[in-house]
mmCIF file of N, CA and C in Angstrom:
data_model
loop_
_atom_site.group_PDB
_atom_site.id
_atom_site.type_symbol
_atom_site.label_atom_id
_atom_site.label_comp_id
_atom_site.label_asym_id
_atom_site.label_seq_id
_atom_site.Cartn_x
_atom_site.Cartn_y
_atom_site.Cartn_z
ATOM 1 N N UNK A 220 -14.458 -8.198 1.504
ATOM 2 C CA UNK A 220 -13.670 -7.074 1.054
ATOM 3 C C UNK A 220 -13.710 -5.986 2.130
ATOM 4 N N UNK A 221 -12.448 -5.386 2.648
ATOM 5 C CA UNK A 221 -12.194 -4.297 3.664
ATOM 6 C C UNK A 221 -12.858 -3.206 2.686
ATOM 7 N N UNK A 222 -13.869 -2.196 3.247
ATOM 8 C CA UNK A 222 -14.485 -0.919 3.353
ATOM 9 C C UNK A 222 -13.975 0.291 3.982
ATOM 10 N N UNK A 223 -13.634 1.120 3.312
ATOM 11 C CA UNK A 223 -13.395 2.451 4.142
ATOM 12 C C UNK A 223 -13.878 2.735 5.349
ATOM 13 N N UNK A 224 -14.576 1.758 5.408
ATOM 14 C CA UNK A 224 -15.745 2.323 6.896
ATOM 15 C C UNK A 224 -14.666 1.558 8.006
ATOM 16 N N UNK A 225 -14.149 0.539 7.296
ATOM 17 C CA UNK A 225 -13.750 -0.498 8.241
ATOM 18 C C UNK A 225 -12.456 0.249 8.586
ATOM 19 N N UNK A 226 -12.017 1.316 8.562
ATOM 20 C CA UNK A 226 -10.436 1.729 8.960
ATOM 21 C C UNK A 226 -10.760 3.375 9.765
ATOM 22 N N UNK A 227 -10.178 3.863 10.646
ATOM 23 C CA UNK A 227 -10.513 4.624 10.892
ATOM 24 C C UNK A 227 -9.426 5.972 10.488
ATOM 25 N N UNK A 228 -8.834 6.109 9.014
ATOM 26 C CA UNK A 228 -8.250 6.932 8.190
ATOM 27 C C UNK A 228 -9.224 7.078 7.149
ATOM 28 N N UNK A 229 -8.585 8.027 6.635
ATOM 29 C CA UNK A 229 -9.277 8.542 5.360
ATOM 30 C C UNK A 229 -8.187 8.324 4.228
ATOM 31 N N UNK A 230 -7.702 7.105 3.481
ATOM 32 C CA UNK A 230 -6.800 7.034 2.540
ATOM 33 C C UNK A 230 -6.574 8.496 1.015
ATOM 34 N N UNK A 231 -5.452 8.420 1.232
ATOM 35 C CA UNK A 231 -4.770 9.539 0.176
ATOM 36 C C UNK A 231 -3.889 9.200 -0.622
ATOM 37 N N UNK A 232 -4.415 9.536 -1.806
ATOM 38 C CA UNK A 232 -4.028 9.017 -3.044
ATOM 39 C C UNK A 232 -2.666 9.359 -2.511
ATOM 40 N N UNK A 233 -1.638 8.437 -3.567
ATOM 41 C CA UNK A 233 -0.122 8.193 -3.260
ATOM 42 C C UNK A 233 0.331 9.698 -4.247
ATOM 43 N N UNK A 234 1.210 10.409 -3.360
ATOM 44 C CA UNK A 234 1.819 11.312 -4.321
ATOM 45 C C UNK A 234 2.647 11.059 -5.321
ATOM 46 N N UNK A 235 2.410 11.866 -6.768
ATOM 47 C CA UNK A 235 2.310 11.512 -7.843
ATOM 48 C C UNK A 235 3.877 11.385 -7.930
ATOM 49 N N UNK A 236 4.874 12.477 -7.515
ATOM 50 C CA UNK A 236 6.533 12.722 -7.329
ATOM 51 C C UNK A 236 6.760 12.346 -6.387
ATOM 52 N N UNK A 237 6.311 10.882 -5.399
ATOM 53 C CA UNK A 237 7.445 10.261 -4.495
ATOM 54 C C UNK A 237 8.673 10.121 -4.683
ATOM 55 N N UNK A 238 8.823 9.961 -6.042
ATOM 56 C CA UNK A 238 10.258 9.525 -6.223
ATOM 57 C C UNK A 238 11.221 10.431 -6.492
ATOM 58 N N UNK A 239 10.454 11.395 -6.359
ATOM 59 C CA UNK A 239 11.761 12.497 -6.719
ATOM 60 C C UNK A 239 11.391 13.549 -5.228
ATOM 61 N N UNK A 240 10.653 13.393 -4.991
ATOM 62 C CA UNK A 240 11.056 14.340 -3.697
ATOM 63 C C UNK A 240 11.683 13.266 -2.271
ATOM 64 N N UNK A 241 12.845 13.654 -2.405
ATOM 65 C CA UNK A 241 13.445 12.546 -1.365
ATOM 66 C C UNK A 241 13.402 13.370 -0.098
ATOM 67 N N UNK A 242 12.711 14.921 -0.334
ATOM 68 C CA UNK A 242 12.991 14.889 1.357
ATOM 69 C C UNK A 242 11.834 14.977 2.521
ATOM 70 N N UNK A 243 10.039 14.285 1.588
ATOM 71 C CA UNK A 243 9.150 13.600 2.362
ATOM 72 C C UNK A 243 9.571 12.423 2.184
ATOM 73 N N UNK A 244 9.908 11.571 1.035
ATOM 74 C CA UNK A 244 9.941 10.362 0.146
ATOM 75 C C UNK A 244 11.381 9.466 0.676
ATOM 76 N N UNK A 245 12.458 10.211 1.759
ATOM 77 C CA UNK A 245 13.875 9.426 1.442
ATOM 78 C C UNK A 245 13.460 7.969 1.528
ATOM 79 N N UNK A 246 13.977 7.536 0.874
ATOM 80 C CA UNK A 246 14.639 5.722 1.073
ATOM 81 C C UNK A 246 15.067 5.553 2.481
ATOM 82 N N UNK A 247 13.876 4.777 3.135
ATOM 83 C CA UNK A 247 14.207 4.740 4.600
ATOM 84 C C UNK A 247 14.351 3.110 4.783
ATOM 85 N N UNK A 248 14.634 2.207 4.039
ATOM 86 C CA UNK A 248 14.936 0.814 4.248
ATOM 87 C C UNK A 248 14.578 0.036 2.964
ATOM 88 N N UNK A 249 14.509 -1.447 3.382
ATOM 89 C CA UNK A 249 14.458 -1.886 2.468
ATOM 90 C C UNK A 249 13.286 -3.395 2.739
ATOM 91 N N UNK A 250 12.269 -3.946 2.308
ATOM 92 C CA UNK A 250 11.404 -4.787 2.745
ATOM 93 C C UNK A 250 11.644 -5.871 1.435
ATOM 94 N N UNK A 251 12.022 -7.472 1.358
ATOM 95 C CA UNK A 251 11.728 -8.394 0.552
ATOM 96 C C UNK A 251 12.398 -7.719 -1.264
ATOM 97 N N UNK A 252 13.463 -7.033 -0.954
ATOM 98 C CA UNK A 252 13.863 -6.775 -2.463
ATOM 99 C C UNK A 252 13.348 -5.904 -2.960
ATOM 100 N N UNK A 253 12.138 -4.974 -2.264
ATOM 101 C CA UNK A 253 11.803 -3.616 -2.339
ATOM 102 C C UNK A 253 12.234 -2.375 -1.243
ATOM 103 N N UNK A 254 11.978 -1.139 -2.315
ATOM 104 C CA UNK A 254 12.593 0.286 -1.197
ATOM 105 C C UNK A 254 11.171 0.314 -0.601
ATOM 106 N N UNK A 255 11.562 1.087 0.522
ATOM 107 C CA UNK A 255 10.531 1.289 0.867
ATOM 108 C C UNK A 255 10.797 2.911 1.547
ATOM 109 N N UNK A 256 10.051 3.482 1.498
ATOM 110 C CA UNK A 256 10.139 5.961 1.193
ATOM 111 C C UNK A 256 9.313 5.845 2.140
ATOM 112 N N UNK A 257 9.812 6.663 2.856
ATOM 113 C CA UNK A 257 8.726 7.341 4.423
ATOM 114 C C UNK A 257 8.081 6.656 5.111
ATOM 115 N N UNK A 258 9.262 5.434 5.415
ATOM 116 C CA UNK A 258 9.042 3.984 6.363
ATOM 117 C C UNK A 258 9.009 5.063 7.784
ATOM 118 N N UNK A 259 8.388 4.603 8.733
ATOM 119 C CA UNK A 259 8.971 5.127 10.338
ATOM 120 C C UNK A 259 8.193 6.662 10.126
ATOM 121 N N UNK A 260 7.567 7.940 8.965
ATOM 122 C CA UNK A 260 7.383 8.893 9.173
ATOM 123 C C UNK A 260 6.454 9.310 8.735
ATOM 124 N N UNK A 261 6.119 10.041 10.482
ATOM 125 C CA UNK A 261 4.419 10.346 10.277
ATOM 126 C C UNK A 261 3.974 11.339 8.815
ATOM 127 N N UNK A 262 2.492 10.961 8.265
ATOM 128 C CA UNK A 262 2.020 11.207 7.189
ATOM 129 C C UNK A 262 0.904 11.692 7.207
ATOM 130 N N UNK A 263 0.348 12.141 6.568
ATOM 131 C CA UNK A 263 -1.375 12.717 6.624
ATOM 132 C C UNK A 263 -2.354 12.364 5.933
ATOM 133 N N UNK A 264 -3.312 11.512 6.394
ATOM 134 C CA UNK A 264 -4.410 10.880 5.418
ATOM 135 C C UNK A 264 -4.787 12.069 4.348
ATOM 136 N N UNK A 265 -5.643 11.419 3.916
ATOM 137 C CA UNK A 265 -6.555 13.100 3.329
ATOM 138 C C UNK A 265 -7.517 14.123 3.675
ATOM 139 N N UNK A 266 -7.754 13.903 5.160
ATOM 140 C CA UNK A 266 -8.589 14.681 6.204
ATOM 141 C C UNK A 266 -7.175 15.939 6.887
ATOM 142 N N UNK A 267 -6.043 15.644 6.113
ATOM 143 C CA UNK A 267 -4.794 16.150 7.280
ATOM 144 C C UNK A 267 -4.877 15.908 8.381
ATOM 145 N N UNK A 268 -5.262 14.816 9.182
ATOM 146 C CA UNK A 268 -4.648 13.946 10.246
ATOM 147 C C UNK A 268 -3.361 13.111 10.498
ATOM 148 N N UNK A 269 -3.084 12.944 11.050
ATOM 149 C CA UNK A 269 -2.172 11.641 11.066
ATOM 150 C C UNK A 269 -2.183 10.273 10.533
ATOM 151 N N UNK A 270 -1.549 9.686 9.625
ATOM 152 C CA UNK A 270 -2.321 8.372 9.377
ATOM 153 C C UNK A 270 -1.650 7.272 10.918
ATOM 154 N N UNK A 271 -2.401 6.489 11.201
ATOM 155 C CA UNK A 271 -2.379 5.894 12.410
ATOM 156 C C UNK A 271 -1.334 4.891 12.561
ATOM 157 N N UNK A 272 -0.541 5.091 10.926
ATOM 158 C CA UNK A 272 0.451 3.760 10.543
ATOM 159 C C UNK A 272 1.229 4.794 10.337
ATOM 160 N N UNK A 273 2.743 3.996 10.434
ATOM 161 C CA UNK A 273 4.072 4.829 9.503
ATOM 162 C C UNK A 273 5.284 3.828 8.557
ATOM 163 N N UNK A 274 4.173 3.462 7.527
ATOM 164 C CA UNK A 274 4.143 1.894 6.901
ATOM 165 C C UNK A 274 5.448 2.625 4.972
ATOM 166 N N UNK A 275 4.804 3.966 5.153
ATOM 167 C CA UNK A 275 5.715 4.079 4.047
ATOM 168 C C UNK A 275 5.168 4.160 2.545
ATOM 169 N N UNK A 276 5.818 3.755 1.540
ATOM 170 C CA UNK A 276 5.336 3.731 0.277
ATOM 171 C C UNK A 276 6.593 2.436 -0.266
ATOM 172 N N UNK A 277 5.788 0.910 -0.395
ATOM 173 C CA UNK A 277 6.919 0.507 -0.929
ATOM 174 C C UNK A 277 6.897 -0.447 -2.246
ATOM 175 N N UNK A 278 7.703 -0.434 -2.983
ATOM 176 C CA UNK A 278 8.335 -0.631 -4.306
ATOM 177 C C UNK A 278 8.451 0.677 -5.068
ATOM 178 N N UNK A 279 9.384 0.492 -6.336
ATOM 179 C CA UNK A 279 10.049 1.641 -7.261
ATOM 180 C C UNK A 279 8.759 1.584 -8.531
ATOM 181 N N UNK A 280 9.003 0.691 -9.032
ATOM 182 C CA UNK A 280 8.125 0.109 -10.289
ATOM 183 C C UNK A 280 7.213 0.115 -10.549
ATOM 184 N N UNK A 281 6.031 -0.683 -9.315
ATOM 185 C CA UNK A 281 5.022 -0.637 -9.049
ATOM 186 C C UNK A 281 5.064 -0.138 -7.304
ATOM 187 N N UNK A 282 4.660 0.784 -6.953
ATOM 188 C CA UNK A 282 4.798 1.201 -5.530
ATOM 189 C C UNK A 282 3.656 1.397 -4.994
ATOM 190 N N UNK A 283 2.947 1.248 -3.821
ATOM 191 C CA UNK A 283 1.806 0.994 -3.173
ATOM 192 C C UNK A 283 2.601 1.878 -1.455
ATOM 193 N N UNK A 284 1.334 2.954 -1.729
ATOM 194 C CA UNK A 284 1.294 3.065 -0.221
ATOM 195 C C UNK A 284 0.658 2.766 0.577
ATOM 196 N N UNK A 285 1.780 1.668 1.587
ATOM 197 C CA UNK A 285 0.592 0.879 2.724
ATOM 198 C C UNK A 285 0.605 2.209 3.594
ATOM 199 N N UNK A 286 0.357 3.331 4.181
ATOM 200 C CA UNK A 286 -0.286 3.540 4.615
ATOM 201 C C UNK A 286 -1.789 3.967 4.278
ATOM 202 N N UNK A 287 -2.117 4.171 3.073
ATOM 203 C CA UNK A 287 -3.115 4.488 2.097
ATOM 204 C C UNK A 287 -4.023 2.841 2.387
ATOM 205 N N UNK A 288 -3.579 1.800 2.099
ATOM 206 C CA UNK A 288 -3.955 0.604 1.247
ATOM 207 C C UNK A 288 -4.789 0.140 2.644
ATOM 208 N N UNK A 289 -6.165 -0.190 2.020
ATOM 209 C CA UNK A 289 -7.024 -0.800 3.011
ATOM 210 C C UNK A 289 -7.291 -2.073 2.674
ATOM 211 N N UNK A 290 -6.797 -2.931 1.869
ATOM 212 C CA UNK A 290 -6.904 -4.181 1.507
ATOM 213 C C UNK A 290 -8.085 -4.767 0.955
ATOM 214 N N UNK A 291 -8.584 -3.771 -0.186
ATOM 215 C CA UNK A 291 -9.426 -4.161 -1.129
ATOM 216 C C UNK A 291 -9.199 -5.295 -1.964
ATOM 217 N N UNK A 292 -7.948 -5.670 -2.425
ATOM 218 C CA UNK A 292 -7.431 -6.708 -3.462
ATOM 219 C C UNK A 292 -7.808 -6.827 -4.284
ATOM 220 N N UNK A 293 -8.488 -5.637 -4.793
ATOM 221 C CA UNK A 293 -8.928 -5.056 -6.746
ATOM 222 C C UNK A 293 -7.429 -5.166 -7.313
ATOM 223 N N UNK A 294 -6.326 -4.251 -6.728
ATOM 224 C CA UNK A 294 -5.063 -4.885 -7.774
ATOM 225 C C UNK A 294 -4.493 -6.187 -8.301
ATOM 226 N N UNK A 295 -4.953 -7.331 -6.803
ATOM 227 C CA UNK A 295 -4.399 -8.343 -7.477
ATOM 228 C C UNK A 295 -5.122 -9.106 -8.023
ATOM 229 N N UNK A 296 -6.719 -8.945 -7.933
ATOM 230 C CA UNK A 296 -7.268 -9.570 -8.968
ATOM 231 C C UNK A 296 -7.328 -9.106 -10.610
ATOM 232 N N UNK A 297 -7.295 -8.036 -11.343
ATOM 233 C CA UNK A 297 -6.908 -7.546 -12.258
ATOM 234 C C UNK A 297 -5.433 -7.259 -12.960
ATOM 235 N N UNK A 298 -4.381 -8.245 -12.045
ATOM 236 C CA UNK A 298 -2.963 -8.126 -12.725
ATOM 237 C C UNK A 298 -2.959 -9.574 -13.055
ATOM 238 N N UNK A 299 -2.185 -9.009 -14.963
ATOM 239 C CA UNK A 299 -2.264 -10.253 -15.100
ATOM 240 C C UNK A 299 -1.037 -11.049 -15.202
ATOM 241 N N UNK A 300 -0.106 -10.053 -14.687
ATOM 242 C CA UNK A 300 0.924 -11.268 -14.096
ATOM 243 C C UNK A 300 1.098 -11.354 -12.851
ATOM 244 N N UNK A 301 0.003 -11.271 -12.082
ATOM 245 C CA UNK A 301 0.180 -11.515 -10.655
ATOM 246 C C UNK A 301 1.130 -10.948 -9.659
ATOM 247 N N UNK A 302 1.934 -9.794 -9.872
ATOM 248 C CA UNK A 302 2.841 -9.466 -9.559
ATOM 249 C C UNK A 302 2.583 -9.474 -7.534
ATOM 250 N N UNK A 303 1.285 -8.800 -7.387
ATOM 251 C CA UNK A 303 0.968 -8.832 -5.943
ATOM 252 C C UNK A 303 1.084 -9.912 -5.050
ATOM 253 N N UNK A 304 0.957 -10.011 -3.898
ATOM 254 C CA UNK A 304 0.775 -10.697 -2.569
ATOM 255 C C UNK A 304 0.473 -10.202 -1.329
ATOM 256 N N UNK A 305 -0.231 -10.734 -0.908
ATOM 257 C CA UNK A 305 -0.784 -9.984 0.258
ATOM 258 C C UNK A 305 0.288 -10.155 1.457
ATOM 259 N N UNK A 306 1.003 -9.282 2.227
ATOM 260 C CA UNK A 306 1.805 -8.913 3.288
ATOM 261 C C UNK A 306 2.091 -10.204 4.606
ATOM 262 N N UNK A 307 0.634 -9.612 4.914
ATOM 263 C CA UNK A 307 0.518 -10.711 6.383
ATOM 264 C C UNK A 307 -0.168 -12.102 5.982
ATOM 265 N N UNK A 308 -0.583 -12.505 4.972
ATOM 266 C CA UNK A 308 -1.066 -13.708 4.091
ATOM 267 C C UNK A 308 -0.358 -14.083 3.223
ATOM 268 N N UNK A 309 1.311 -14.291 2.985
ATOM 269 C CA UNK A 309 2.363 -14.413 1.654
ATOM 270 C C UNK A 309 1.392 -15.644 1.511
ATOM 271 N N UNK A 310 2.224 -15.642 -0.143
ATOM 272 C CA UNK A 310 1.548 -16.786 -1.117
ATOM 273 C C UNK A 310 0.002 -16.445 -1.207
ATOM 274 N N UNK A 311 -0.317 -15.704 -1.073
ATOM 275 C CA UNK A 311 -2.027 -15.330 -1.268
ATOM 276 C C UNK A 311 -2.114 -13.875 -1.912
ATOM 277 N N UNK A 312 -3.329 -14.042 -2.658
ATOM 278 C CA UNK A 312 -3.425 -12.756 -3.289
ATOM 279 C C UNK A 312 -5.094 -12.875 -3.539
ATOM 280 N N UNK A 313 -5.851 -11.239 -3.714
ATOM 281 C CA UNK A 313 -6.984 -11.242 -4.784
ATOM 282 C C UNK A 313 -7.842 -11.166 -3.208
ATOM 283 N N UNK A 314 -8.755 -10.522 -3.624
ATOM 284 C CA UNK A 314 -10.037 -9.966 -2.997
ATOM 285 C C UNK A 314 -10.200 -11.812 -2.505
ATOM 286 N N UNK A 315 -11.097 -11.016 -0.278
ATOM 287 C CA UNK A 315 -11.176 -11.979 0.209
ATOM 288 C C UNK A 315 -10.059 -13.116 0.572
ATOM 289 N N UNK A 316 -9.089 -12.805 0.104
ATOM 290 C CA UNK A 316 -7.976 -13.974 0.863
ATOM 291 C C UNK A 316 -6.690 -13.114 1.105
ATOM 292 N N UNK A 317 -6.890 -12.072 1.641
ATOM 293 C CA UNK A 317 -5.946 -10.810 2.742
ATOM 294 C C UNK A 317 -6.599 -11.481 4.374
ATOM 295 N N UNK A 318 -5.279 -11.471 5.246
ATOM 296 C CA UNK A 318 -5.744 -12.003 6.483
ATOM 297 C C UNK A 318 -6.467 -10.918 7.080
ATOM 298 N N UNK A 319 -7.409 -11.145 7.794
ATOM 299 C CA UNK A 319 -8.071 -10.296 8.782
ATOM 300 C C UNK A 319 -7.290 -10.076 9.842
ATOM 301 N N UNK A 320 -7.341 -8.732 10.636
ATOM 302 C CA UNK A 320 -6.502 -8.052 11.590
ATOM 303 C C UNK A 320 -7.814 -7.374 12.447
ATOM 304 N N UNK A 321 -7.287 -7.709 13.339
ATOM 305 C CA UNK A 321 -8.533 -7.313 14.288
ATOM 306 C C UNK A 321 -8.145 -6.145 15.303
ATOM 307 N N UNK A 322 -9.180 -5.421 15.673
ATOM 308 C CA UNK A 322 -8.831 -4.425 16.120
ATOM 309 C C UNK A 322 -8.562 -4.763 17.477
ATOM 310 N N UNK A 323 -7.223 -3.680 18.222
ATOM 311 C CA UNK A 323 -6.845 -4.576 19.913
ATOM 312 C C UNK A 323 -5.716 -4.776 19.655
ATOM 313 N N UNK A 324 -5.464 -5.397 18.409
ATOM 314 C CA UNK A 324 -4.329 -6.476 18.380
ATOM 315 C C UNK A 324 -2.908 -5.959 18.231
ATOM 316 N N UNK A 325 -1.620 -6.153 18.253
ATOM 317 C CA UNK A 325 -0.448 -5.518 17.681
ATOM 318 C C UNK A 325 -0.380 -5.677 16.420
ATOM 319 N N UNK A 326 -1.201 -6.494 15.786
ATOM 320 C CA UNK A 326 -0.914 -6.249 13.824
ATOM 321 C C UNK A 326 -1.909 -5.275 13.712
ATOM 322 N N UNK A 327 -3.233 -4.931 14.532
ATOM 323 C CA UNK A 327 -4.066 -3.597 14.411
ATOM 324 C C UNK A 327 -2.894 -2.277 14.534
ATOM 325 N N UNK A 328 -2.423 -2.502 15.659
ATOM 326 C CA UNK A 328 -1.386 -0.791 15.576
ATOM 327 C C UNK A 328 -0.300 -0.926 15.000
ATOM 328 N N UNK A 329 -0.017 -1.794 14.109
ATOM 329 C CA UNK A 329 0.793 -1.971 13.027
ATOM 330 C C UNK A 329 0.562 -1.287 11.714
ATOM 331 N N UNK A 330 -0.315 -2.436 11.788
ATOM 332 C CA UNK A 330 -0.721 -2.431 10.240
ATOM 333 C C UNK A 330 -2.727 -1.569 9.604
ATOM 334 N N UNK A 331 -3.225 -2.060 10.665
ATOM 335 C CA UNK A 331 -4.767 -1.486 10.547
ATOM 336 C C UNK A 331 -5.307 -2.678 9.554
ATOM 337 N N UNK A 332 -4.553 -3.045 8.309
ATOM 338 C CA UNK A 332 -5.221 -4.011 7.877
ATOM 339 C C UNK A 332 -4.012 -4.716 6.962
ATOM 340 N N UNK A 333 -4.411 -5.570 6.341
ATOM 341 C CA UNK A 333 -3.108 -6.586 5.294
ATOM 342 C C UNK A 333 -2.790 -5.260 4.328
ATOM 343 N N UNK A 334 -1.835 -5.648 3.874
ATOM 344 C CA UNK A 334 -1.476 -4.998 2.842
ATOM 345 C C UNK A 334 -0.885 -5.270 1.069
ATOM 346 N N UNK A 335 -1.161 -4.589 0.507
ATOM 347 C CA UNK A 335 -0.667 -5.195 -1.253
ATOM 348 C C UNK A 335 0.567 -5.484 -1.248
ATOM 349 N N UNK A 336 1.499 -6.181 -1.423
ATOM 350 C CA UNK A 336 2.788 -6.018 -1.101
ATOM 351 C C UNK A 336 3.549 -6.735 -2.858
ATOM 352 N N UNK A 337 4.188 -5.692 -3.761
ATOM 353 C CA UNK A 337 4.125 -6.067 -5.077
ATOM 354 C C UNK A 337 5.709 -6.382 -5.031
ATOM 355 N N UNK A 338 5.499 -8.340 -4.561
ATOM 356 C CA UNK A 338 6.622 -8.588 -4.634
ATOM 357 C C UNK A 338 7.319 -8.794 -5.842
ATOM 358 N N UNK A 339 6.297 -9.233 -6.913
ATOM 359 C CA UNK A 339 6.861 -9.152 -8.274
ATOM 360 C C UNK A 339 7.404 -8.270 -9.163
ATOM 361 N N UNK A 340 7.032 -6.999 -8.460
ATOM 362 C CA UNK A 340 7.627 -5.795 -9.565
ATOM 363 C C UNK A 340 8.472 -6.124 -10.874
ATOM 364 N N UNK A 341 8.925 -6.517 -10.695
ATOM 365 C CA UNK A 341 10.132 -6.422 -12.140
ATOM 366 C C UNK A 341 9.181 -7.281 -12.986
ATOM 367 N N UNK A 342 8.109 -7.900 -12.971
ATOM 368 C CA UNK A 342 7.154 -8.673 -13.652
ATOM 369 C C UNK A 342 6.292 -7.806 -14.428
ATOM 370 N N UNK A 343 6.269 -6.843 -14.073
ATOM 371 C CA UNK A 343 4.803 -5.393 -14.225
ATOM 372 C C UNK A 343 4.975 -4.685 -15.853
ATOM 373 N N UNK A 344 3.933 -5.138 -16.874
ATOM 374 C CA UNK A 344 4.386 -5.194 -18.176
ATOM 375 C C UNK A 344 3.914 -3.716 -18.572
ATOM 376 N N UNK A 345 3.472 -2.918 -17.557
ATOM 377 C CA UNK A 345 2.876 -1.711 -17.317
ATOM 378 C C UNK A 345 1.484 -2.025 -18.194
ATOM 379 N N UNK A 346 0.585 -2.464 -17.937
ATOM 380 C CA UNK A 346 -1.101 -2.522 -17.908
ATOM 381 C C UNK A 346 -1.621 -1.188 -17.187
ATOM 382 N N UNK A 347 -1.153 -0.943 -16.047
ATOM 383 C CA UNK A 347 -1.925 0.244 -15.629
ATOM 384 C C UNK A 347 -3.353 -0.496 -15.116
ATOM 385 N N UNK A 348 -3.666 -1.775 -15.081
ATOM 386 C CA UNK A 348 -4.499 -2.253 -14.451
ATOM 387 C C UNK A 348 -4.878 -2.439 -12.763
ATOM 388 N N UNK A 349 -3.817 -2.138 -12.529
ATOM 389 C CA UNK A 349 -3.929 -1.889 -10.838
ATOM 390 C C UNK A 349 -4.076 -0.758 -10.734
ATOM 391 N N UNK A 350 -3.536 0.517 -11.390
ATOM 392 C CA UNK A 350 -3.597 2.178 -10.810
ATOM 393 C C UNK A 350 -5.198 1.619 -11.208
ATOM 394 N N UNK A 351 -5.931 1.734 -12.126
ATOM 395 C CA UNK A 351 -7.149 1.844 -12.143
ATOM 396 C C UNK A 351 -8.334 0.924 -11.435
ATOM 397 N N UNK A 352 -7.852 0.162 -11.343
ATOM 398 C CA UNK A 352 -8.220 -0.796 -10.070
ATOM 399 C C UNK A 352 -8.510 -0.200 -8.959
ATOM 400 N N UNK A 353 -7.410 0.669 -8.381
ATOM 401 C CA UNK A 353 -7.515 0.319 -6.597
ATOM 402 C C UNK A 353 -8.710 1.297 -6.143
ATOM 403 N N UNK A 354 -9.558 1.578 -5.695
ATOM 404 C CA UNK A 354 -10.673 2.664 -5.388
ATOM 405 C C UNK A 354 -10.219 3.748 -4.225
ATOM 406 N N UNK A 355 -8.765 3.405 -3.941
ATOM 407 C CA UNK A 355 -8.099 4.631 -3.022
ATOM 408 C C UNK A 355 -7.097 5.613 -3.902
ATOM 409 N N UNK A 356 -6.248 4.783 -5.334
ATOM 410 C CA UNK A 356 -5.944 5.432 -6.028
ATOM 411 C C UNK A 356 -4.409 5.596 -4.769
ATOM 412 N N UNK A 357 -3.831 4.641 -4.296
ATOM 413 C CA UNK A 357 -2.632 4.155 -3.661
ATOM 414 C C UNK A 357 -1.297 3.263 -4.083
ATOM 415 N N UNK A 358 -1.649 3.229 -5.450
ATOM 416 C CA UNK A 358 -0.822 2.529 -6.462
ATOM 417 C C UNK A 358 -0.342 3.158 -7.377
ATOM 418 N N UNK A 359 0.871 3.549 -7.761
ATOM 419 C CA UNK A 359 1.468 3.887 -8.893
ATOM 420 C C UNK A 359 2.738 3.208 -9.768
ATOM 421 N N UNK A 360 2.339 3.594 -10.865
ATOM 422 C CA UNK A 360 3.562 1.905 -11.595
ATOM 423 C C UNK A 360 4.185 3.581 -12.829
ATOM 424 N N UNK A 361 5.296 3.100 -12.366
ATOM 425 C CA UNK A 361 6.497 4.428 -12.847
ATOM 426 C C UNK A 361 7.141 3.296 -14.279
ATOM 427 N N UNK A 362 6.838 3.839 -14.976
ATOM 428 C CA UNK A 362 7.753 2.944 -15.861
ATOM 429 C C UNK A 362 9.071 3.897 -16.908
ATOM 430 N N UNK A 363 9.542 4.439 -16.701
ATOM 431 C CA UNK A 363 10.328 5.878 -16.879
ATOM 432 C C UNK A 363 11.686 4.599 -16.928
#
């Protein structure tokens, strides 16, 4: 399991009104049938630094900000419709089977580490088992 220690950000909880403030939040593309909000633009951990990624916040439903997400895989082991998958590991999910990214590498100044990637959204019966899950508090499931 990736450790806070192991990233050199300080993850920040996902803001609570992404979706309505479109003018940190716009809809800057689109990834696998999800939006993806403040793709490409720099962000601020929770130290107010820079986060070292400009990865975004993506899905509507269930939305995860990979720049936040250190690849714990507490969400996808506690959903129980599996909605998750891990990014750079598709078809895999759940603590311990997120690919390792090594530092050096171009998926390091990419990505820093795998990411939750909730390709299932429209699956999400709202449990609220992932917001309480993740220990960065980088997940939010809007059901409005």
């Amino acid at each position: 399991m990736v450790q806070r220690e192991d990233v050199d950000f300080d993850p920040k909880h996902i803001d609570e009104n992404f979706l309505s403030d479109e003018k940190n939040y716009p809809v800057t593309g689109e990834e696998n049938g999800l939006k993806v909000r403040a793709g490409g633009m720099q962000r601020m951990d929770d130290n107010g630094k820079p986060y070292p990624t400009k990865l975004g916040v993506h899905g509507t439903t269930v939305a995860v900000d990979w720049d936040g997400c250190i690849a714990d895989g507490a969400c996808m082991d506690v959903c129980p419709v599996d909605l998750f998958e891990w990014k750079l590991n598709p078809g895999n999910s759940g603590t311990g089977n997120e690919k390792k990214v090594e530092k050096g590498t171009p998926e390091w100044d990419q990505y820093r580490t795998d990411k939750s990637n909730p390709v299932r959204e429209s699956e999400c019966i709202f449990c609220m088992a992932c917001v309480t899950a993740c220990p960065w508090s980088v997940i939010k499931v809007n059901n409005e």
